[in-house]
Short mmCIF file of C-alpha atoms in Angstrom, two decimals:
data_model
loop_
_atom_site.label_atom_id
_atom_site.label_comp_id
_atom_site.label_asym_id
_atom_site.label_seq_id
_atom_site.Cartn_x
_atom_site.Cartn_y
_atom_site.Cartn_z
CA UNK C 44 160.18 -355.58 87.59
CA UNK C 45 161.80 -353.54 84.57
CA UNK C 46 165.16 -352.84 85.25
CA UNK C 47 165.22 -351.32 82.69
CA UNK C 48 162.59 -348.49 83.58
CA UNK C 49 164.18 -347.91 86.90
CA UNK C 50 167.76 -348.08 85.34
CA UNK C 51 166.52 -345.56 83.02
CA UNK C 52 165.30 -343.32 86.17
CA UNK C 53 167.82 -344.13 88.14
CA UNK C 54 169.90 -342.53 85.87
CA UNK C 55 168.60 -339.81 84.83
CA UNK C 56 167.69 -338.43 88.28
CA UNK C 57 171.79 -337.94 88.89
CA UNK C 58 172.17 -337.11 85.49
CA UNK C 59 169.92 -334.27 87.09
CA UNK C 60 171.31 -333.73 90.30
CA UNK C 61 174.77 -333.62 88.14
CA UNK C 62 174.11 -331.47 86.13
CA UNK C 63 172.34 -328.30 87.95
CA UNK C 64 174.38 -328.71 90.38
CA UNK C 65 177.31 -327.46 88.17
CA UNK C 66 174.78 -324.71 85.72
CA UNK C 67 174.15 -323.20 89.67
CA UNK C 68 177.53 -322.87 90.97
CA UNK C 69 178.96 -322.09 87.18
CA UNK C 70 176.18 -319.42 86.81
CA UNK C 71 176.64 -318.30 90.62
CA UNK C 72 180.64 -318.09 89.29
CA UNK C 73 179.75 -315.81 86.37
CA UNK C 74 177.74 -313.29 87.83
CA UNK C 75 179.89 -312.80 90.25
CA UNK C 76 182.88 -312.04 88.02
CA UNK C 77 180.32 -309.42 86.75
CA UNK C 78 179.92 -307.85 88.98
CA UNK C 79 176.02 -307.95 90.02
CA UNK C 80 174.95 -307.97 93.29
CA UNK C 81 175.14 -310.97 95.84
CA UNK C 82 171.33 -310.36 96.32
CA UNK C 83 170.13 -310.73 92.36
CA UNK C 84 172.25 -313.39 92.69
CA UNK C 85 170.62 -315.29 95.76
CA UNK C 86 166.97 -314.73 94.44
CA UNK C 87 167.16 -315.51 90.63
CA UNK C 88 169.96 -317.38 90.05
CA UNK C 89 170.28 -319.68 92.54
CA UNK C 90 166.62 -319.86 93.40
CA UNK C 91 165.81 -320.42 89.75
CA UNK C 92 168.40 -322.89 89.74
CA UNK C 93 168.33 -324.76 92.51
CA UNK C 94 164.98 -325.58 90.87
CA UNK C 95 166.20 -326.13 87.24
CA UNK C 96 165.77 -329.80 87.52
CA UNK C 97 161.93 -329.64 88.91
CA UNK C 98 161.07 -327.46 86.51
CA UNK C 99 162.73 -329.71 83.08
CA UNK C 100 161.19 -332.66 84.53
CA UNK C 101 157.73 -330.43 84.70
CA UNK C 102 158.11 -329.28 80.46
CA UNK C 103 159.62 -332.93 79.29
CA UNK C 104 156.32 -334.54 81.03
CA UNK C 105 154.25 -331.65 79.84
CA UNK C 106 155.30 -331.95 76.13
CA UNK C 107 155.69 -335.62 76.56
CA UNK C 108 152.30 -336.23 77.18
CA UNK C 109 152.59 -337.27 80.51
CA UNK C 110 150.20 -334.14 81.88
CA UNK C 111 150.31 -335.76 84.94
CA UNK C 112 153.89 -336.35 86.03
CA UNK C 113 154.26 -333.01 85.16
CA UNK C 114 151.94 -331.11 87.51
CA UNK C 115 152.32 -334.40 90.53
CA UNK C 116 156.17 -333.23 90.91
CA UNK C 117 155.29 -330.61 92.02
CA UNK C 118 152.31 -331.12 94.79
CA UNK C 119 154.04 -334.52 95.45
CA UNK C 120 157.87 -332.69 95.95
CA UNK C 121 155.67 -329.81 98.94
CA UNK C 122 153.94 -332.26 99.96
CA UNK C 123 157.07 -333.94 101.02
CA UNK C 124 158.65 -330.65 102.03
CA UNK C 125 157.01 -330.05 104.83
CA UNK C 126 155.95 -333.61 106.15
CA UNK C 127 159.36 -335.22 105.33
CA UNK C 128 161.93 -332.86 104.87
CA UNK C 129 160.60 -330.76 107.79
CA UNK C 130 159.89 -334.26 109.82
CA UNK C 131 162.19 -336.14 109.74
CA UNK C 132 165.50 -333.44 110.27
CA UNK C 133 162.60 -332.63 113.16
CA UNK C 134 163.76 -335.67 114.94
CA UNK C 135 167.18 -335.37 114.85
CA UNK C 136 167.20 -331.72 116.75
CA UNK C 137 164.11 -328.97 116.68
CA UNK C 138 163.93 -327.41 114.12
CA UNK C 139 164.34 -323.24 115.04
CA UNK C 140 163.99 -320.93 112.34
CA UNK C 141 165.61 -316.95 112.72
CA UNK C 142 164.97 -316.11 108.82
CA UNK C 143 164.28 -312.55 107.64
CA UNK C 144 161.64 -312.43 106.60
CA UNK C 145 159.99 -315.67 107.11
CA UNK C 146 156.49 -314.64 108.48
CA UNK C 147 156.21 -312.82 105.18
CA UNK C 148 157.21 -315.56 102.64
CA UNK C 149 154.87 -318.10 104.94
CA UNK C 150 151.68 -315.54 103.89
CA UNK C 151 152.94 -315.60 100.00
CA UNK C 152 153.31 -319.75 100.09
CA UNK C 153 149.39 -319.52 101.11
CA UNK C 154 148.48 -317.80 98.99
CA UNK C 155 150.49 -319.41 95.75
CA UNK C 156 149.13 -323.30 97.40
CA UNK C 157 145.00 -321.00 97.17
CA UNK C 158 145.62 -320.32 93.72
CA UNK C 159 146.41 -323.39 92.73
CA UNK C 160 143.79 -325.14 94.32
CA UNK C 161 141.87 -322.78 92.76
CA UNK C 162 143.14 -323.34 89.48
CA UNK C 163 143.83 -327.35 89.31
CA UNK C 164 139.97 -327.31 89.55
CA UNK C 165 139.50 -326.10 86.05
CA UNK C 166 140.87 -329.02 84.92
CA UNK C 167 143.76 -327.49 82.49
CA UNK C 168 146.67 -324.63 83.84
CA UNK C 169 146.62 -322.93 80.58
CA UNK C 170 148.87 -320.18 79.36
CA UNK C 171 146.53 -317.23 80.90
CA UNK C 172 147.13 -319.73 84.40
CA UNK C 173 150.86 -319.97 83.22
CA UNK C 174 150.86 -316.39 83.13
CA UNK C 175 149.21 -315.60 86.28
CA UNK C 176 151.66 -317.74 88.41
CA UNK C 177 154.80 -316.46 86.95
CA UNK C 178 153.26 -312.43 87.55
CA UNK C 179 153.44 -313.81 91.03
CA UNK C 180 156.83 -315.53 90.89
CA UNK C 181 157.96 -312.25 90.02
CA UNK C 182 156.09 -309.94 92.16
CA UNK C 183 157.42 -312.65 94.95
CA UNK C 184 161.31 -311.87 93.85
CA UNK C 185 161.01 -308.08 93.30
CA UNK C 186 159.18 -307.45 96.80
CA UNK C 187 161.95 -310.07 98.04
CA UNK C 188 164.81 -307.71 96.79
CA UNK C 189 163.16 -304.75 98.59
CA UNK C 190 162.95 -306.29 101.46
CA UNK C 191 166.94 -307.17 101.85
CA UNK C 192 168.02 -304.40 101.12
CA UNK C 193 166.75 -302.99 103.93
CA UNK C 194 167.75 -305.41 106.15
CA UNK C 195 171.41 -306.12 106.78
CA UNK C 196 170.98 -309.84 108.07
CA UNK C 197 168.93 -310.82 105.67
CA UNK C 198 172.19 -309.29 102.89
CA UNK C 199 174.28 -311.20 104.99
CA UNK C 200 172.92 -314.64 105.09
CA UNK C 201 172.51 -314.50 101.22
CA UNK C 202 175.77 -313.13 100.07
CA UNK C 203 177.63 -316.22 102.45
CA UNK C 204 174.83 -318.61 100.60
CA UNK C 205 176.56 -316.91 97.57
CA UNK C 206 179.91 -317.64 98.34
CA UNK C 207 179.31 -321.03 99.36
CA UNK C 208 177.97 -321.43 95.18
CA UNK C 209 180.59 -319.39 94.01
CA UNK C 210 183.60 -322.67 92.43
CA UNK C 211 186.90 -320.94 94.29
CA UNK C 212 189.93 -320.41 91.48
CA UNK C 213 187.44 -321.27 88.37
CA UNK C 214 188.31 -319.67 85.54
CA UNK C 215 186.39 -318.84 82.85
CA UNK C 216 187.11 -321.95 80.31
CA UNK C 217 185.87 -323.42 83.50
CA UNK C 218 182.51 -321.42 84.88
CA UNK C 219 181.60 -322.17 80.89
CA UNK C 220 182.49 -325.35 80.88
CA UNK C 221 179.90 -325.73 84.14
CA UNK C 222 177.25 -323.32 82.54
CA UNK C 223 177.40 -325.56 79.28
CA UNK C 224 177.57 -329.60 81.44
CA UNK C 225 174.25 -328.42 83.22
CA UNK C 226 172.83 -326.29 80.15
CA UNK C 227 173.37 -329.79 77.94
CA UNK C 228 172.68 -332.55 80.94
CA UNK C 229 169.15 -330.88 82.27
CA UNK C 230 166.88 -332.14 79.72
CA UNK C 231 169.25 -335.05 79.10
CA UNK C 232 167.87 -335.79 82.58
CA UNK C 233 165.60 -335.35 82.48
CA UNK C 234 164.01 -337.09 79.41
CA UNK C 235 165.51 -340.38 80.86
CA UNK C 236 163.58 -339.20 83.58
CA UNK C 237 159.94 -338.96 82.37
CA UNK C 238 159.87 -341.97 79.85
CA UNK C 239 161.99 -344.27 82.76
CA UNK C 240 158.73 -342.93 85.33
CA UNK C 241 156.63 -343.85 81.74
CA UNK C 242 157.32 -347.31 81.97
CA UNK C 243 157.31 -348.37 85.33
CA UNK C 244 153.98 -347.24 85.72
CA UNK C 245 153.11 -348.80 82.22
CA UNK C 246 155.01 -351.87 83.80
CA UNK C 247 152.54 -351.51 86.27
CA UNK C 248 149.32 -350.68 85.96
CA UNK C 249 150.34 -346.99 87.26
CA UNK C 250 148.28 -344.01 86.82
CA UNK C 251 151.68 -341.71 85.84
CA UNK C 252 149.89 -339.47 88.81
CA UNK C 253 150.85 -341.52 91.50
CA UNK C 254 154.25 -342.34 89.87
CA UNK C 255 154.68 -338.26 90.00
CA UNK C 256 153.67 -337.88 93.30
CA UNK C 257 155.81 -340.43 94.91
CA UNK C 258 159.30 -341.58 93.35
CA UNK C 259 159.36 -338.33 90.53
CA UNK C 260 158.18 -335.70 93.85
CA UNK C 261 160.50 -337.54 96.45
CA UNK C 262 163.39 -338.01 94.09
CA UNK C 263 164.12 -334.29 92.71
CA UNK C 264 163.86 -333.55 96.50
CA UNK C 265 166.79 -335.41 97.30
CA UNK C 266 169.43 -333.09 97.04
CA UNK C 267 167.04 -330.52 99.29
CA UNK C 268 166.44 -333.87 102.23
CA UNK C 269 169.97 -335.07 102.36
CA UNK C 270 171.02 -330.50 103.33
CA UNK C 271 168.14 -330.24 105.78
CA UNK C 272 169.70 -333.63 107.22
CA UNK C 273 173.02 -332.11 107.55
CA UNK C 274 172.34 -329.01 108.82
CA UNK C 275 169.67 -330.65 111.80
CA UNK C 276 173.24 -333.20 112.02
CA UNK C 277 175.76 -329.77 112.29
CA UNK C 278 173.27 -328.47 114.76
CA UNK C 279 172.45 -325.58 112.43
CA UNK C 280 169.26 -326.06 111.27
CA UNK C 281 167.85 -321.90 111.19
CA UNK C 282 168.27 -322.40 106.94
CA UNK C 283 165.74 -325.79 106.23
CA UNK C 284 162.44 -323.69 107.38
CA UNK C 285 163.15 -321.18 104.59
CA UNK C 286 164.51 -323.16 102.26
CA UNK C 287 161.69 -325.47 102.18
CA UNK C 288 158.49 -322.31 101.76
CA UNK C 289 160.89 -320.78 99.16
CA UNK C 290 161.19 -324.00 96.79
CA UNK C 291 156.81 -323.86 97.32
CA UNK C 292 156.76 -321.03 96.23
CA UNK C 293 158.77 -321.73 93.20
CA UNK C 294 157.53 -325.08 92.88
CA UNK C 295 153.84 -323.32 91.91
CA UNK C 296 154.63 -320.41 90.65
CA UNK C 297 158.01 -320.70 88.26
CA UNK C 298 158.21 -324.10 87.55
CA UNK C 299 153.93 -324.43 87.12
CA UNK C 300 154.67 -321.13 85.77
CA UNK C 301 156.46 -321.76 82.87
CA UNK C 302 155.41 -324.88 81.56
CA UNK C 303 152.27 -324.00 81.50
CA UNK C 304 152.84 -320.88 79.42
CA UNK C 305 155.08 -323.58 77.13
CA UNK C 306 152.47 -326.36 76.99
CA UNK C 307 148.80 -326.36 78.40
CA UNK C 308 148.68 -328.57 81.20
CA UNK C 309 145.77 -331.30 81.69
CA UNK C 310 144.71 -331.37 85.21
CA UNK C 311 143.67 -335.73 86.49
CA UNK C 312 140.38 -334.95 88.54
CA UNK C 313 141.95 -336.76 91.80
CA UNK C 314 144.68 -333.60 91.87
CA UNK C 315 141.21 -331.26 92.47
CA UNK C 316 139.80 -334.02 94.89
CA UNK C 317 143.03 -335.13 96.84
CA UNK C 318 146.39 -334.00 96.56
CA UNK C 319 146.48 -330.45 96.40
CA UNK C 320 143.57 -331.44 99.61
CA UNK C 321 146.75 -332.25 100.74
CA UNK C 322 149.51 -330.27 99.95
CA UNK C 323 147.28 -326.95 101.38
CA UNK C 324 146.30 -328.83 104.43
CA UNK C 325 150.25 -329.81 105.03
CA UNK C 326 151.09 -325.90 105.12
CA UNK C 327 148.52 -325.08 107.44
CA UNK C 328 150.33 -327.68 109.87
CA UNK C 329 153.78 -325.87 109.08
CA UNK C 330 151.64 -321.99 108.87
CA UNK C 331 151.65 -321.79 112.54
CA UNK C 332 155.06 -322.12 113.19
CA UNK C 333 155.71 -319.20 111.63
CA UNK C 334 153.67 -317.42 111.99
CA UNK C 335 155.09 -317.54 116.16
CA UNK C 336 158.24 -318.56 115.71
CA UNK C 337 158.47 -321.65 117.50
CA UNK C 338 160.64 -324.40 116.55
CA UNK C 339 159.02 -327.76 114.69
CA UNK C 340 159.94 -329.90 117.53
CA UNK C 341 160.48 -333.74 117.45
CA UNK C 342 156.84 -334.56 118.79
CA UNK C 343 155.71 -331.70 115.43
CA UNK C 344 158.40 -333.66 113.04
CA UNK C 345 157.68 -337.20 114.62
CA UNK C 346 153.27 -336.78 113.49
CA UNK C 347 154.87 -335.02 109.68
CA UNK C 348 156.20 -338.66 109.04
CA UNK C 349 153.90 -340.20 109.95
CA UNK C 350 151.41 -338.02 107.90
CA UNK C 351 153.51 -338.89 105.69
CA UNK C 352 154.05 -342.44 105.47
CA UNK C 353 150.37 -342.17 105.48
CA UNK C 354 150.15 -340.28 102.68
CA UNK C 355 151.97 -342.81 100.30
CA UNK C 356 151.54 -345.40 101.93
CA UNK C 357 147.64 -344.39 100.77
CA UNK C 358 148.89 -343.71 97.48
CA UNK C 359 150.69 -347.37 97.16
CA UNK C 360 147.27 -348.56 98.39
CA UNK C 361 145.60 -347.45 95.89
CA UNK C 362 147.70 -346.35 93.05
CA UNK C 363 147.34 -349.99 90.88
CA UNK C 364 144.37 -349.27 88.54
CA UNK C 365 144.37 -345.68 89.95
#
């Protein structure tokens, strides 16, 4: 075991979480002071800001010659979001959702997943693909904003979220410091994560794709998992499913879209042959719960978790020499 690479990876994840948190809180506070409407803050600053760690990891990996980490990070995160982040909390309490626009967001997630499945079969995500995905996230944000302005429940929900993220009694210096520290340390953390993960892959002869699908995908999803478990323990699971669906949309359209706009991203054949289909299957599994607004029961959560463990075990079994 190369402890230096493992330590670099863990340090990078810690820096990513801390820097991402500082950036989101500082940006929300600044936007609130500038009297930007909460709907715009929630959809843009919060939505994109909470995905910043995954974005900088994917961009750093693609620019650094490790495109499989960039793709694996997104595909693996989307699989983990559904099977792990929905499955594990559902063992504690059934995951119900009364969030507005859940069905519409579910449809958009399925469409985005299908578009990505088509694009990866081309063997590379180029700038045209990136522009398509980026356009999709813009359309999603605009459509969401229009819908939320017509729904008092949605407005109240997003206002509560923005209020919880704005630091209490933060002065201008503190706000700017948070934003500055986040912007400086996010790329540093991302570089540590990618460098450490690449080192581990080299040391063990493991495919970078597998590292991206597992260690990095789960690592960058840990804050969402912790939040989902905390909500389940408080018996307040209403936000979990909506957050998972929104995160998956941002992962595909914003993270891969922006990454592909910056640089072409080669796609390993294994993604088109297997992993993208696992992602689509996971999306198809959760879709009936969203459309029917039925709770994800403990039994369903157990099935989700078992499927994720089986997928991770298969990746581990076939990792060496992949």
